[in-house]
Tab-separated table of C-alpha atoms in Angstrom:
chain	number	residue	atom	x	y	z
W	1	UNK	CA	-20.974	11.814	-37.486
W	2	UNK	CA	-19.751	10.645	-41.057
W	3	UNK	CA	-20.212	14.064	-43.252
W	4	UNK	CA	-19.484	12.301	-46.375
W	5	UNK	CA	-17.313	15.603	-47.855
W	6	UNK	CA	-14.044	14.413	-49.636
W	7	UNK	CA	-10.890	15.873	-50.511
W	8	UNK	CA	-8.128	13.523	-52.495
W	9	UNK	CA	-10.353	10.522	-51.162
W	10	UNK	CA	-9.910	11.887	-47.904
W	11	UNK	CA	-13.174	12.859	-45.574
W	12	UNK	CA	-12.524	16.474	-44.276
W	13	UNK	CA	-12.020	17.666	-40.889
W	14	UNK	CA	-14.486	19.403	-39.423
W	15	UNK	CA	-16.112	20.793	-36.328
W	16	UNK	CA	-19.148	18.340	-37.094
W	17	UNK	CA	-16.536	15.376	-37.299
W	18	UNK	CA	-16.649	12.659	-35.295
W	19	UNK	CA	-12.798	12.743	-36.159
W	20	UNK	CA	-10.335	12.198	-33.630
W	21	UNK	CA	-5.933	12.496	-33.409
W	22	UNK	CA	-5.227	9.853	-31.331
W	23	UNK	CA	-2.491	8.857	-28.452
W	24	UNK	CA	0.050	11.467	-30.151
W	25	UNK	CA	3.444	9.714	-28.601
W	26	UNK	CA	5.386	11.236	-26.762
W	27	UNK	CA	4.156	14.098	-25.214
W	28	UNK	CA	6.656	14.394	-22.681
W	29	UNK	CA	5.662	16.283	-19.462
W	30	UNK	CA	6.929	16.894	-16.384
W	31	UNK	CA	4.775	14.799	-13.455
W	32	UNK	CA	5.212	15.051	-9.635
W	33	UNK	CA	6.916	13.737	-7.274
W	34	UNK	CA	9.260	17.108	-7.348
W	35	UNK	CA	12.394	16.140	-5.732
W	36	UNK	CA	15.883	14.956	-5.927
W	37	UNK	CA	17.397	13.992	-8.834
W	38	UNK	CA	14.310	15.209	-10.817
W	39	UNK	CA	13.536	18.629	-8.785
W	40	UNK	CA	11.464	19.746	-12.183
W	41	UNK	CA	9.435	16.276	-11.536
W	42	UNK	CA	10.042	13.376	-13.186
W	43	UNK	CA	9.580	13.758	-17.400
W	44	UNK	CA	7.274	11.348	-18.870
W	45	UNK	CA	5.855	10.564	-22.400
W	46	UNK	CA	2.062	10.292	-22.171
W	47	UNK	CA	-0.403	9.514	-24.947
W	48	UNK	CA	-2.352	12.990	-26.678
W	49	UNK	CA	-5.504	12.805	-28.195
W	50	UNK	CA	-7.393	15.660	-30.436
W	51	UNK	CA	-10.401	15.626	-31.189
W	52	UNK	CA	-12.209	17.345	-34.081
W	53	UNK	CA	-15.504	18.627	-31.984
W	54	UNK	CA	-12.811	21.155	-30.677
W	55	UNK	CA	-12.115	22.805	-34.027
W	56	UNK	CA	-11.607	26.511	-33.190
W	57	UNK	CA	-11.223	29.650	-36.178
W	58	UNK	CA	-11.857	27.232	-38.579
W	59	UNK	CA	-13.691	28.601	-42.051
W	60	UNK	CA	-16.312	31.539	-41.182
W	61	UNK	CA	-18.305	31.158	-44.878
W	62	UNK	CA	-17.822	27.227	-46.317
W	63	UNK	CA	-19.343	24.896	-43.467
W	64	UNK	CA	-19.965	21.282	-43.376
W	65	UNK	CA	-23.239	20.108	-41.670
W	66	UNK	CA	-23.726	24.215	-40.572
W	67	UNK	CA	-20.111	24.206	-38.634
W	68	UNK	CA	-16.576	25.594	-39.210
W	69	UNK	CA	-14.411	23.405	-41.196
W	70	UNK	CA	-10.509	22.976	-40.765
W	71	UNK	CA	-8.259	25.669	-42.961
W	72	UNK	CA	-3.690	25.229	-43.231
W	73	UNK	CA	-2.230	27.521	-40.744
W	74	UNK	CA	-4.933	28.784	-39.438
W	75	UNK	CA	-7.687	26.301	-37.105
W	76	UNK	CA	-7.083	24.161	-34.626
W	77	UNK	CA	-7.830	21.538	-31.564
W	78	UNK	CA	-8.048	24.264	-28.940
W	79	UNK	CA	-7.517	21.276	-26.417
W	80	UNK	CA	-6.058	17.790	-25.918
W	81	UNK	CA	-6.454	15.345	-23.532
W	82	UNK	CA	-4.114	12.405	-21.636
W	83	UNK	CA	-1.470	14.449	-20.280
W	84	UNK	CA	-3.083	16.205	-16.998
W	85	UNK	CA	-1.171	13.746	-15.076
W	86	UNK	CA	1.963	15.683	-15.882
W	87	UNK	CA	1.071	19.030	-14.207
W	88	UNK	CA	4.306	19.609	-12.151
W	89	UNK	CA	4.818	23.266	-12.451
W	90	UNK	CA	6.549	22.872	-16.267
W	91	UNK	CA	4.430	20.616	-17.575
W	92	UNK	CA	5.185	19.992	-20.921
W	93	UNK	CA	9.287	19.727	-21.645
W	94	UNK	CA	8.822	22.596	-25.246
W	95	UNK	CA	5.504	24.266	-24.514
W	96	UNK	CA	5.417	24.388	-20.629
W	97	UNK	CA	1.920	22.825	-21.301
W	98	UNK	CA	-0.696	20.051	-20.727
W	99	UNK	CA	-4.308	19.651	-22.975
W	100	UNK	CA	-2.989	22.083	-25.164
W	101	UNK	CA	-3.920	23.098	-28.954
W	102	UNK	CA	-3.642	20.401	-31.387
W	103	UNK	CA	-2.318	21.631	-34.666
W	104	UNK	CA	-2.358	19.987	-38.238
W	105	UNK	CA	1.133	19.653	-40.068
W	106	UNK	CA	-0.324	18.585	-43.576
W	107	UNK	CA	-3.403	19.088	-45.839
W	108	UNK	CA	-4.715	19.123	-49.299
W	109	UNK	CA	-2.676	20.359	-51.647
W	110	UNK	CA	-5.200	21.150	-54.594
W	111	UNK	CA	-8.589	21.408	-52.248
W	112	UNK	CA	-9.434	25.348	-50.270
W	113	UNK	CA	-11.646	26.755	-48.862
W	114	UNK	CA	-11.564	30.247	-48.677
W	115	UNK	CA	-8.317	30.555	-50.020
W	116	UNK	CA	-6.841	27.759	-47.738
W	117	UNK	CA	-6.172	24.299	-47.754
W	118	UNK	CA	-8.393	22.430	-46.302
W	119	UNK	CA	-7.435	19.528	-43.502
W	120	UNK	CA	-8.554	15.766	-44.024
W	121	UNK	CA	-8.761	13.235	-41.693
W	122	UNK	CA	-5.113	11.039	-41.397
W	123	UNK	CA	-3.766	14.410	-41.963
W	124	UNK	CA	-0.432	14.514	-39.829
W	125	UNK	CA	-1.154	16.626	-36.622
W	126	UNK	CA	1.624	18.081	-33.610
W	127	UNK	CA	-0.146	18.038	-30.227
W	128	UNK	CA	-0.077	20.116	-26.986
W	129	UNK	CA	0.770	23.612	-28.358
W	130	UNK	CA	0.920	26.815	-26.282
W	131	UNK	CA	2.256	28.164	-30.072
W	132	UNK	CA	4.204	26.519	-32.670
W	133	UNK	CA	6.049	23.898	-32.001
W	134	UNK	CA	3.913	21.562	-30.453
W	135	UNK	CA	5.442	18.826	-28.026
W	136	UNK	CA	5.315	15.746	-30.171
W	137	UNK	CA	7.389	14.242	-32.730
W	138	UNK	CA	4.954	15.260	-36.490
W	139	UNK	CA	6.754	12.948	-38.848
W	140	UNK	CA	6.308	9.444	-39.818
W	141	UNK	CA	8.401	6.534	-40.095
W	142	UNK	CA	8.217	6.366	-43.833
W	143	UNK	CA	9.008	10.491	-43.917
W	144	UNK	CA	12.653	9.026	-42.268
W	145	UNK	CA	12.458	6.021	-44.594
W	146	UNK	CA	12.266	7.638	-47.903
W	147	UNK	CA	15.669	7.648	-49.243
W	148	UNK	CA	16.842	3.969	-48.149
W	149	UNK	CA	13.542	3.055	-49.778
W	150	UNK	CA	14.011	4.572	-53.032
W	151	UNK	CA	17.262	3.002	-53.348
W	152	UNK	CA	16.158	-0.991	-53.126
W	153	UNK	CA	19.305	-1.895	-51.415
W	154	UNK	CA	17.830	-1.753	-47.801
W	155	UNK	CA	15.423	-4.443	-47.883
W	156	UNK	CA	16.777	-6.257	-44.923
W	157	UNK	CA	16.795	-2.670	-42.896
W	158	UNK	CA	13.499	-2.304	-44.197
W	159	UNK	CA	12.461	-5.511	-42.330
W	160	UNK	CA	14.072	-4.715	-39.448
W	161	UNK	CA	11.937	-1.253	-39.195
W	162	UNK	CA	8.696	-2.972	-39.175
W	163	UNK	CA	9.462	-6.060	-36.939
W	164	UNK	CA	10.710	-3.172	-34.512
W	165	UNK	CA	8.590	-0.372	-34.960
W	166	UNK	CA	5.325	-2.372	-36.256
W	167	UNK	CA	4.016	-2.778	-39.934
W	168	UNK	CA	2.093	0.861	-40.057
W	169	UNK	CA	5.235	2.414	-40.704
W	170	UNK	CA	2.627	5.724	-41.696
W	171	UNK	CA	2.137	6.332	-38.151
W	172	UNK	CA	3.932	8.714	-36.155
W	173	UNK	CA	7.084	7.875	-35.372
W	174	UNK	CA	7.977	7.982	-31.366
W	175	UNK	CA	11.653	9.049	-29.949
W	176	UNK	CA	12.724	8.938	-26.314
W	177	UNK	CA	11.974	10.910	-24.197
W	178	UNK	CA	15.345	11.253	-22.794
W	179	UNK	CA	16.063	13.544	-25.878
W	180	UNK	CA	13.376	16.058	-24.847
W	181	UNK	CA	15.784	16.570	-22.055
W	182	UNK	CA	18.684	16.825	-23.714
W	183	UNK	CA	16.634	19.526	-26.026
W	184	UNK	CA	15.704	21.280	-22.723
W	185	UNK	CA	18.899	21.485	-21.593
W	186	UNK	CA	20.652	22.881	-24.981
W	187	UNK	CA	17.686	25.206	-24.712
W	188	UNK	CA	18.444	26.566	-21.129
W	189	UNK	CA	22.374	27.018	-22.146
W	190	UNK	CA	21.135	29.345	-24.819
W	191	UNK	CA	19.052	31.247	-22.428
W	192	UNK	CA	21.672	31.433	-19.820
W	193	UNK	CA	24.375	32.368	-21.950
W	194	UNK	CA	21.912	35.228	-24.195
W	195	UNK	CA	21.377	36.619	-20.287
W	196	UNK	CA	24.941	37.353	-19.588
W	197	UNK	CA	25.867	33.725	-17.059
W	198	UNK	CA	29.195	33.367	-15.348
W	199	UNK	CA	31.780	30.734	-17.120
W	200	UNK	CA	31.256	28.610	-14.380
W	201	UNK	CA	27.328	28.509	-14.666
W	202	UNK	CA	27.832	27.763	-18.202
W	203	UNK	CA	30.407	25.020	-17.774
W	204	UNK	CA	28.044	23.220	-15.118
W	205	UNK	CA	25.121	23.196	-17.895
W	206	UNK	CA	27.791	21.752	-20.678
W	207	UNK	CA	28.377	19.038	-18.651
W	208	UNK	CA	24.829	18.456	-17.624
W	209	UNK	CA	24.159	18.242	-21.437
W	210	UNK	CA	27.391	15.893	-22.440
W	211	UNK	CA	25.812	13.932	-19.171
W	212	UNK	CA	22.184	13.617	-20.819
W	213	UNK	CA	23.976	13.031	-24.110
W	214	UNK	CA	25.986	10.301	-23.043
W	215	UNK	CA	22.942	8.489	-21.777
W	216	UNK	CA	20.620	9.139	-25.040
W	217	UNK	CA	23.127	6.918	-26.474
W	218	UNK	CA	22.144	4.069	-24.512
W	219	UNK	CA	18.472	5.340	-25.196
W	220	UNK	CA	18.704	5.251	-28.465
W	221	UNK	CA	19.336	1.238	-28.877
W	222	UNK	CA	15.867	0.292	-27.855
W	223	UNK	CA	14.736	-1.827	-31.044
W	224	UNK	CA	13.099	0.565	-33.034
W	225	UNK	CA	15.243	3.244	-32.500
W	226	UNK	CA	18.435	1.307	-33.432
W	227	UNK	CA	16.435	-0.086	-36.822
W	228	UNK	CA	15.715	3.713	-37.956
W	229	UNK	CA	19.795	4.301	-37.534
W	230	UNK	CA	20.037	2.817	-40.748
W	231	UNK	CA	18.119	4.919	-42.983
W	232	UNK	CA	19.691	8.898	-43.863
W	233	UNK	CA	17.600	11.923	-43.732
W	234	UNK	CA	18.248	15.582	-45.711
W	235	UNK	CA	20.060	17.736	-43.184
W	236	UNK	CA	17.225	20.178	-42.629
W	237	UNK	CA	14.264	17.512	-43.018
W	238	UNK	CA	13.561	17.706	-39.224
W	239	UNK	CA	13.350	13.914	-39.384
W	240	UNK	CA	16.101	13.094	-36.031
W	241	UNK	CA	14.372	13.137	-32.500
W	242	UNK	CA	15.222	15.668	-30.242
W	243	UNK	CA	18.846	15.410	-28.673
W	244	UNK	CA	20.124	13.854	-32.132
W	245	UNK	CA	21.819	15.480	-34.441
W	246	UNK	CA	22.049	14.879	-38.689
W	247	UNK	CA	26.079	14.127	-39.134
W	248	UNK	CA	27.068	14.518	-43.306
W	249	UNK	CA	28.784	11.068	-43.558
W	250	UNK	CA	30.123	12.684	-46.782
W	251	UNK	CA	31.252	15.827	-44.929
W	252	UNK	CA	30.352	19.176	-46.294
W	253	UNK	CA	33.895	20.154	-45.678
W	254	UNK	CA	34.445	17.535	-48.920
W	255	UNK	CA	32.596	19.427	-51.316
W	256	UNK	CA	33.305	23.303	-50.629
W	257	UNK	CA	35.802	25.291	-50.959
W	258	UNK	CA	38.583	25.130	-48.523
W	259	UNK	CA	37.364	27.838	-45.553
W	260	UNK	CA	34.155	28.352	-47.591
W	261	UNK	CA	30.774	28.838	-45.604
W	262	UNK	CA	28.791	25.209	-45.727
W	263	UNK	CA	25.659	26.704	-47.153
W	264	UNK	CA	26.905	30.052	-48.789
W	265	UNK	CA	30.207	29.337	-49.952
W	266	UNK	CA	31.640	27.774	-53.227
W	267	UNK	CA	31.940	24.444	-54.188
W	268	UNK	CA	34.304	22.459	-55.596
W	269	UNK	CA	34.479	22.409	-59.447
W	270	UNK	CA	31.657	19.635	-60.633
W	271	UNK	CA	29.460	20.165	-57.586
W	272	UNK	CA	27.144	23.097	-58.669
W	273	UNK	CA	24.240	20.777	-57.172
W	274	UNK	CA	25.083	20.489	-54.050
W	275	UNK	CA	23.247	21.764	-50.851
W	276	UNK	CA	24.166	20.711	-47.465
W	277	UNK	CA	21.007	21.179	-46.091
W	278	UNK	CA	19.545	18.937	-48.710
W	279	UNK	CA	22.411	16.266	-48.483
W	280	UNK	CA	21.642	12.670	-46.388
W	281	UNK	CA	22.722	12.395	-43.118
W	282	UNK	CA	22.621	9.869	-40.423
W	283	UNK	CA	21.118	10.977	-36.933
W	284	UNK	CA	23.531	10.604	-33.834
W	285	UNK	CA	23.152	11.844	-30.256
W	286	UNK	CA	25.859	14.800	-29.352
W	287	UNK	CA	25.666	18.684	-30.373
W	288	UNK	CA	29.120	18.614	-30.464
W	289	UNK	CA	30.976	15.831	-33.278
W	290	UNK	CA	32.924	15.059	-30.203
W	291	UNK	CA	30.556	13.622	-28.143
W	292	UNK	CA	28.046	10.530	-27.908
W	293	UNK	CA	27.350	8.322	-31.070
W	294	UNK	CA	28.183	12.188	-33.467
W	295	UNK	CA	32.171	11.611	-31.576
W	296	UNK	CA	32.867	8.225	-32.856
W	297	UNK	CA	31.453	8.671	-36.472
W	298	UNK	CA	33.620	11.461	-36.655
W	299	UNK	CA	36.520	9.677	-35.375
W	300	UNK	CA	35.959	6.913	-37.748
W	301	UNK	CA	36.087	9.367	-40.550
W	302	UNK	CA	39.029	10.880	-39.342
W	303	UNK	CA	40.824	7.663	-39.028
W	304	UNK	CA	40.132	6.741	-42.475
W	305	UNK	CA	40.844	9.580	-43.713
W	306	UNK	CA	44.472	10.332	-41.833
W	307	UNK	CA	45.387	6.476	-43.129
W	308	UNK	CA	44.659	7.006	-46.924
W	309	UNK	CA	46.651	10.443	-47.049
W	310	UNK	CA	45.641	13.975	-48.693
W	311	UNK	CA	45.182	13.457	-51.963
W	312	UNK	CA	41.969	14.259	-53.867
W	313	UNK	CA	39.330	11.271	-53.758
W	314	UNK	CA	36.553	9.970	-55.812
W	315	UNK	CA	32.770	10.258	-54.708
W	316	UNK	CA	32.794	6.251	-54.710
W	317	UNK	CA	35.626	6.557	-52.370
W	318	UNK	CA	34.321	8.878	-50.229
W	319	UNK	CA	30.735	7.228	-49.754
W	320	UNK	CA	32.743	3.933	-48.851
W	321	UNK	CA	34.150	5.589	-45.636
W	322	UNK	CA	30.982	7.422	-44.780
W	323	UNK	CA	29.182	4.484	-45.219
W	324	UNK	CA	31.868	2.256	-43.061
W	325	UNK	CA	31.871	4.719	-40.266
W	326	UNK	CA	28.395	4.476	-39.854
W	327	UNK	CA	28.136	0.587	-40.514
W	328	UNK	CA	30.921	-0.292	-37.530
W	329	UNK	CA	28.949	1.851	-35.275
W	330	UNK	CA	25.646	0.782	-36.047
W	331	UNK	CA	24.987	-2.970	-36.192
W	332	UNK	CA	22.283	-4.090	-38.111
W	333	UNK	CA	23.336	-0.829	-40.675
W	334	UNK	CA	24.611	-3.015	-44.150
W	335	UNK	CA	27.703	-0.678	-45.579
W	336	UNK	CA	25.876	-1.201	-49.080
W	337	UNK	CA	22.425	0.730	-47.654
W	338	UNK	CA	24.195	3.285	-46.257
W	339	UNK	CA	26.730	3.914	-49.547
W	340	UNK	CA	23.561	3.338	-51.828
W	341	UNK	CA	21.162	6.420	-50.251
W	342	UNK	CA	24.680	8.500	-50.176
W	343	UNK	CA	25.436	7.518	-53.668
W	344	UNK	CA	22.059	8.199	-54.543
W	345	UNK	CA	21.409	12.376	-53.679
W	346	UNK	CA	25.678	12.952	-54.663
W	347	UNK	CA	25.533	11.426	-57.920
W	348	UNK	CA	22.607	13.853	-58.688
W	349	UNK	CA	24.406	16.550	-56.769
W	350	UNK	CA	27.259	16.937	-59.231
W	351	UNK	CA	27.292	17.997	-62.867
W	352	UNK	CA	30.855	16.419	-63.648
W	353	UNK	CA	30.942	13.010	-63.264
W	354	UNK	CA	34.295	12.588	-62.713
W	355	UNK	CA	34.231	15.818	-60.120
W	356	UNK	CA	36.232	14.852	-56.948
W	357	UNK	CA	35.765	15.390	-52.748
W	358	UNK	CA	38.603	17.096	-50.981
W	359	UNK	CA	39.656	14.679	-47.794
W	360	UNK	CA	38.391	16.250	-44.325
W	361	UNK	CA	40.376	15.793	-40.705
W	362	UNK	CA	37.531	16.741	-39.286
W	363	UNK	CA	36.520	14.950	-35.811
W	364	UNK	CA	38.021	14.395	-32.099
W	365	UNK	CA	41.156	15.562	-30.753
W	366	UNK	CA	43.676	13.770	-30.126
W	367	UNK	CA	43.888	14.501	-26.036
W	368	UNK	CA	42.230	12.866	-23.539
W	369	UNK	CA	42.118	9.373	-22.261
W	370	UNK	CA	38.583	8.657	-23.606
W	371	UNK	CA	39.158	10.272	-27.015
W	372	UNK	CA	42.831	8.420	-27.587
W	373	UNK	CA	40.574	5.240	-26.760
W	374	UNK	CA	38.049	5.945	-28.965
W	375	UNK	CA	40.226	6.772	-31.800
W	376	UNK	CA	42.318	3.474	-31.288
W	377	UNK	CA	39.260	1.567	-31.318
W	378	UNK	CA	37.676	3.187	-34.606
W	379	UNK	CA	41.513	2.554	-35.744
W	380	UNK	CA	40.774	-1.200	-35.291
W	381	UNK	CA	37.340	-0.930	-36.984
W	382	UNK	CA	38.164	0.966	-40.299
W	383	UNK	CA	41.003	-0.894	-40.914
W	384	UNK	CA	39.749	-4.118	-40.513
């Protein structure tokens, strides 16, 4: 039923809601048949849906139509619903779950209710919780969007967002769901390695990874993936899908001191600003900046970087070859979008205007067949 209670224009959620969170995409679970190559079962995404008349430790004194009401932090969905078909024994790829708790990832700001923001309906949600984190992707297009927007040089990668991804670019955005493996496996490595494996256990679980790496690649330019290449996201935003990883196309290594720590260390003189966590970054598959799509931005850095020598270079300088590396790898990426939302946080970032960037090597060796190609070819594109 319609309770008619508002916060910010917003109708609150509530136990007496009609409200519902619905097809949360992808919840990635692991579904049956269980056998070669997928003994786990085979991972796919399936649609979640919430639904308010499941509101569980919600507020105990303030109640809308005589139930509980929705409080930050604290209430949830205690089910969800469209994944039982995934219920090989791990389930879920993060929680090891199916119909689990639904929890809300924004609120009111201004509006509590016993000391705690209240929930509204369109509130973002995360579905299919055993705990935080749930299994679904909680940001929107426009959260990844923000930057390239504010900088009105990315209309035509604008366009290209919504004839890929669809007009509502509010909605939840989706990511493959080969990345939840990739996720799974960086997460097993950990384990494996915290528990004391052999080398050679851990060496067959790198190259699974570089394996399931290799292939998000090829994932990752289905339409609307390839159109959110384009647009940079702060380091620590959470804004890349799992198995991606944010690359600094202005590399921290720039900006601090030589050996410094990238978060704790000093900066350069005219860079008091500056916070690598905060600074834009372009998501590419690969852990390692050897690897995948990460690899051949770095190499493309590297190359322009080893071809204009090591002398001290201006920001505009070094958001040129940022921006390059990213625009030869990415079609459909303008070079004057990318160098706009990386002139846009660096000019803020410095209090000397005419404060310089240190020139980085940083980025693939120079052995192996595959890396000696891929440098040659990024040798071909930055110079051209």
């Amino acid at each position: 039923m319609a309770n008619e209670v508002f916060a910010n224009n917003m109708e609150i959620s509530c136990k007496a809601a009609d409200g519902k969170s619905v097809a949360c995409f992808p919840d990635v679970c692991f579904t049956p048949p269980q056998a070669p190559p997928t003994p786990t079962g085979v991972p796919i995404p399936y649609p979640n849906t919430g639904m308010a008349k499941d509101t569980t430790k919600g507020s105990r004194t303030v109640k809308i139509s005589g139930k509980e009401v929705m409080l930050k932090n604290k209430s949830y969905f205690k089910t969800s619903y469209g994944d039982e078909a995934g219920c090989a024994p791990k389930k879920g790829v993060i929680t090891s779950k199916i119909k689990g708790k639904v929890y809300f990832t924004s609120w009111s700001m201004d509006v509590k209710f016993e000391g705690e923001n209240v929930v509204r309906h369109m509130d973002m949600t995360t579905h299919n919780h055993a705990s935080d984190p749930g299994n679904t992707v909680p940001w929107t297009y426009l959260d990844r969007m923000a930057l390239g927007m504010k900088t009105g040089q990315c209309n035509n990668e604008i366009d290209a967002a919504k004839k890929a991804c669809g007009d509502d670019l509010n909605r939840k955005a989706t990511c493959p769901p080969e990345g939840q493996q990739v996720a799974d496996e960086r997460k097993k490595f950990d384990r494996e390695r915290r528990g004391g494996a052999n080398k050679q256990t851990l060496d067959n679980i790198r190259k699974d990874i570089r394996q399931l790496e290799r292939r998000l690649g090829g994932a990752s330019q289905r339409p609307c993936q390839r159109a959110m290449r384009c647009f940079l996201t702060p380091y620590d935003s959470g804004h890349c899908c799992p198995g991606q990883t944010p690359d600094h196309l202005i590399e921290v290594k720039c900006i601090v001191e030589a050996g410094a720590d990238r978060q704790s260390g000093g900066k350069r003189p005219g860079w008091d600003n500056y916070d690598s966590n905060k600074a834009p970054c372009l998501c590419a598959e690969g852990e390692a900046a050897t690897v995948s799509t990460h690899g051949v931005l770095s190499a493309r850095r590297k190359v322009a970087m080893k071809a204009r020598g090591s002398s001290e270079m201006s920001l505009d300088e070094a958001a040129t070859i940022g921006a390059k590396s990213a625009s030869t790898t990415f079609k459909g990426c303008s070079e004057a979008c990318l160098k706009a939302q990386l002139m846009d946080y660096h000019q803020e970032a410095r209090t000397d205007p005419n404060a310089t960037l240190r020139p980085s090597s940083y980025g693939m060796g120079k052995t192996g067949r595959a890396k000696k190609g891929v440098l040659a070819r990024s040798t071909a594109l930055m110079n051209g």
